Short mmCIF file of C-alpha atoms in Angstrom, two decimals:
data_model
loop_
_atom_site.label_atom_id
_atom_site.label_comp_id
_atom_site.label_asym_id
_atom_site.label_seq_id
_atom_site.Cartn_x
_atom_site.Cartn_y
_atom_site.Cartn_z
CA UNK L 22 126.66 90.23 170.59
CA UNK L 23 123.03 91.21 170.99
CA UNK L 24 120.27 88.90 169.86
CA UNK L 25 118.91 89.97 166.46
CA UNK L 26 115.24 90.84 166.31
CA UNK L 27 113.23 88.04 164.66
CA UNK L 28 115.93 85.40 165.20
CA UNK L 29 113.60 82.91 166.92
CA UNK L 30 110.97 83.22 164.17
CA UNK L 31 113.42 83.20 161.23
CA UNK L 32 113.45 80.35 158.71
CA UNK L 33 116.71 78.43 158.96
CA UNK L 34 118.72 78.93 155.74
CA UNK L 35 121.69 76.62 155.24
CA UNK L 36 122.04 76.55 151.48
CA UNK L 37 120.87 72.95 151.33
CA UNK L 38 118.53 72.25 148.45
CA UNK L 39 116.77 69.04 147.51
CA UNK L 40 117.60 68.13 143.92
CA UNK L 41 115.36 65.97 141.75
CA UNK L 42 117.59 63.85 139.53
CA UNK L 43 116.63 63.20 135.89
CA UNK L 44 114.61 60.00 135.56
CA UNK L 45 111.14 58.53 135.82
CA UNK L 46 108.82 59.33 138.72
CA UNK L 47 105.24 58.57 139.70
CA UNK L 48 103.43 61.91 139.92
CA UNK L 49 100.06 63.15 141.11
CA UNK L 50 97.97 66.02 139.76
CA UNK L 51 97.48 68.66 142.46
CA UNK L 52 95.14 70.75 140.29
CA UNK L 53 94.28 71.50 136.69
CA UNK L 54 92.84 74.58 135.09
CA UNK L 55 92.53 76.20 131.69
CA UNK L 56 94.30 79.52 131.18
CA UNK L 57 95.15 81.87 128.36
CA UNK L 58 98.82 82.64 127.80
CA UNK L 59 100.03 86.22 127.41
CA UNK L 60 100.01 85.76 123.62
CA UNK L 61 96.36 84.63 123.65
CA UNK L 62 96.76 80.86 123.35
CA UNK L 63 94.66 78.54 125.49
CA UNK L 64 96.50 76.02 127.62
CA UNK L 65 95.80 73.37 130.24
CA UNK L 66 97.92 74.13 133.31
CA UNK L 67 98.67 71.15 135.53
CA UNK L 68 100.17 71.56 139.00
CA UNK L 69 101.68 68.25 140.14
CA UNK L 70 103.94 66.68 142.72
CA UNK L 71 106.10 63.58 142.93
CA UNK L 72 103.99 60.88 144.58
CA UNK L 73 106.46 58.15 145.54
CA UNK L 74 110.06 57.47 146.43
CA UNK L 75 112.57 59.59 148.30
CA UNK L 76 111.39 62.79 146.57
CA UNK L 77 107.70 62.32 147.36
CA UNK L 78 106.18 65.75 148.00
CA UNK L 79 109.20 67.74 146.75
CA UNK L 80 107.12 70.56 145.27
CA UNK L 81 104.79 70.77 148.27
CA UNK L 82 107.85 71.09 150.52
CA UNK L 83 109.24 73.86 148.30
CA UNK L 84 105.87 75.61 148.36
CA UNK L 85 105.60 75.31 152.15
CA UNK L 86 109.16 76.65 152.56
CA UNK L 87 108.30 79.63 150.35
CA UNK L 88 105.14 80.31 152.37
CA UNK L 89 107.12 80.12 155.60
CA UNK L 90 109.83 82.46 154.26
CA UNK L 91 107.33 84.96 152.84
CA UNK L 92 107.31 88.05 155.06
CA UNK L 93 105.05 90.12 152.83
CA UNK L 94 101.32 89.44 153.34
CA UNK L 95 100.63 91.16 150.00
CA UNK L 96 102.77 88.66 148.08
CA UNK L 97 101.01 85.51 146.93
CA UNK L 98 103.30 82.47 147.04
CA UNK L 99 103.07 80.36 143.89
CA UNK L 100 103.41 76.63 143.36
CA UNK L 101 107.01 75.92 142.23
CA UNK L 102 107.41 76.39 138.49
CA UNK L 103 109.12 73.00 138.12
CA UNK L 104 105.90 71.47 139.49
CA UNK L 105 103.81 73.03 136.70
CA UNK L 106 103.19 71.47 133.28
CA UNK L 107 101.49 73.41 130.50
CA UNK L 108 99.81 71.80 127.52
CA UNK L 109 98.93 74.19 124.73
CA UNK L 110 95.43 73.82 123.25
CA UNK L 111 95.78 75.79 120.03
CA UNK L 112 96.55 73.38 117.14
CA UNK L 113 96.71 69.75 115.95
CA UNK L 114 100.19 69.14 117.35
CA UNK L 115 98.99 70.46 120.71
CA UNK L 116 95.99 68.12 120.48
CA UNK L 117 98.46 65.23 120.25
CA UNK L 118 100.21 66.29 123.46
CA UNK L 119 96.86 66.63 125.24
CA UNK L 120 95.78 63.20 123.97
CA UNK L 121 99.10 61.71 125.15
CA UNK L 122 98.58 63.22 128.59
CA UNK L 123 94.98 62.01 128.85
CA UNK L 124 95.89 58.52 127.55
CA UNK L 125 98.62 58.28 130.21
CA UNK L 126 96.21 59.48 132.92
CA UNK L 127 93.58 56.91 131.87
CA UNK L 128 96.17 54.10 131.74
CA UNK L 129 97.48 55.06 135.19
CA UNK L 130 94.02 55.41 136.77
CA UNK L 131 91.98 52.44 135.45
CA UNK L 132 88.58 53.65 136.73
CA UNK L 133 89.02 57.10 135.22
CA UNK L 134 87.56 58.02 131.83
CA UNK L 135 88.19 61.52 130.45
CA UNK L 136 84.98 63.53 130.01
CA UNK L 137 86.54 66.99 129.39
CA UNK L 138 86.06 68.09 133.01
CA UNK L 139 89.53 69.33 133.95
CA UNK L 140 88.65 69.44 137.67
CA UNK L 141 88.39 65.63 137.67
CA UNK L 142 92.11 65.41 136.89
CA UNK L 143 92.90 66.36 140.51
CA UNK L 144 94.56 63.52 142.44
CA UNK L 145 95.09 61.43 139.29
CA UNK L 146 98.44 59.68 138.95
CA UNK L 147 100.76 59.62 135.94
CA UNK L 148 104.32 58.73 135.07
CA UNK L 149 106.67 61.65 134.57
CA UNK L 150 109.97 61.58 132.72
CA UNK L 151 112.23 64.35 133.94
CA UNK L 152 115.30 65.78 132.27
CA UNK L 153 117.84 68.49 132.84
CA UNK L 154 117.40 71.95 131.34
CA UNK L 155 119.84 74.83 131.35
CA UNK L 156 118.77 78.37 132.20
CA UNK L 157 120.48 81.71 132.58
CA UNK L 158 120.76 82.95 136.16
CA UNK L 159 120.31 86.60 137.11
CA UNK L 160 124.08 87.04 137.25
CA UNK L 161 124.46 85.72 133.67
CA UNK L 162 125.88 82.32 134.66
CA UNK L 163 124.27 79.08 133.48
CA UNK L 164 122.36 76.88 135.91
CA UNK L 165 120.54 73.58 135.48
CA UNK L 166 117.12 72.51 136.60
CA UNK L 167 115.24 69.21 136.39
CA UNK L 168 111.87 69.54 134.66
CA UNK L 169 109.04 67.32 133.53
CA UNK L 170 109.64 66.62 129.84
CA UNK L 171 107.29 63.73 129.00
CA UNK L 172 104.21 62.15 130.49
CA UNK L 173 103.73 58.41 130.36
CA UNK L 174 101.78 55.73 132.20
CA UNK L 175 102.80 54.59 135.65
CA UNK L 176 103.50 51.12 134.20
CA UNK L 177 106.07 52.58 131.78
CA UNK L 178 107.91 54.20 134.70
CA UNK L 179 107.71 51.16 136.98
CA UNK L 180 108.86 48.85 134.16
CA UNK L 181 111.71 51.20 133.19
CA UNK L 182 110.32 51.54 129.66
CA UNK L 183 111.50 55.07 129.06
CA UNK L 184 114.64 56.94 128.11
CA UNK L 185 115.91 59.86 130.14
CA UNK L 186 115.98 62.79 127.72
CA UNK L 187 119.26 64.42 126.78
CA UNK L 188 119.90 67.66 128.65
CA UNK L 189 118.25 70.66 127.03
CA UNK L 190 121.07 73.14 126.47
CA UNK L 191 120.64 76.89 126.48
CA UNK L 192 121.39 78.50 123.15
CA UNK L 193 124.12 80.80 124.44
CA UNK L 194 124.24 82.91 121.29
CA UNK L 195 120.61 83.92 121.83
CA UNK L 196 120.43 83.84 125.64
CA UNK L 197 120.33 87.63 125.94
CA UNK L 198 117.75 88.05 123.19
CA UNK L 199 114.41 88.98 124.82
CA UNK L 200 112.52 87.45 121.90
CA UNK L 201 113.70 83.99 122.98
CA UNK L 202 112.20 84.20 126.46
CA UNK L 203 109.59 81.65 127.47
CA UNK L 204 106.57 83.15 129.13
CA UNK L 205 105.71 81.28 132.31
CA UNK L 206 102.30 82.82 132.77
CA UNK L 207 101.31 81.40 136.17
CA UNK L 208 100.08 84.53 137.94
CA UNK L 209 97.12 82.75 139.51
CA UNK L 210 98.96 79.73 140.89
CA UNK L 211 98.77 77.87 143.24
CA UNK L 212 95.37 76.41 142.72
#
């Protein structure tokens, strides 16, 4: 057998994949910016990573692997979608989610006081509660992914004062309906 061109430079692919289990994790903001969704709503987009434990740096590792595997210099590698949290900024209910996020950030970073400068959120810690979510794969089968569902203080995570959310099931009767798709508008990521 002849040696295949590019073998020495190729990224080793073995099918192994680090899985983040549902539960509570200490997380760190990698960056924060305000964007407008495709339907015109403002949102705060937070890129984050797990900051402690055996999964520390999981999203940075995934990002680095994607950069290493990217053979097209015209393709911009994005921060992993599971390491992105979006908070809508368009109504009173959304204001409650933003306030919950900021309250958790302030409680987890005692010297930090929110002054509406999103750039100051970088490197701030928070507690993240992750749960399973179903999604439809390209081949039509159902897969599961672990995603950030709730943001709490670090103390709540360390003290175990949280409940792992029930898995979010895909509504199979509507899974092929394009009007049920969620728009993950992260064209400009990573930060």
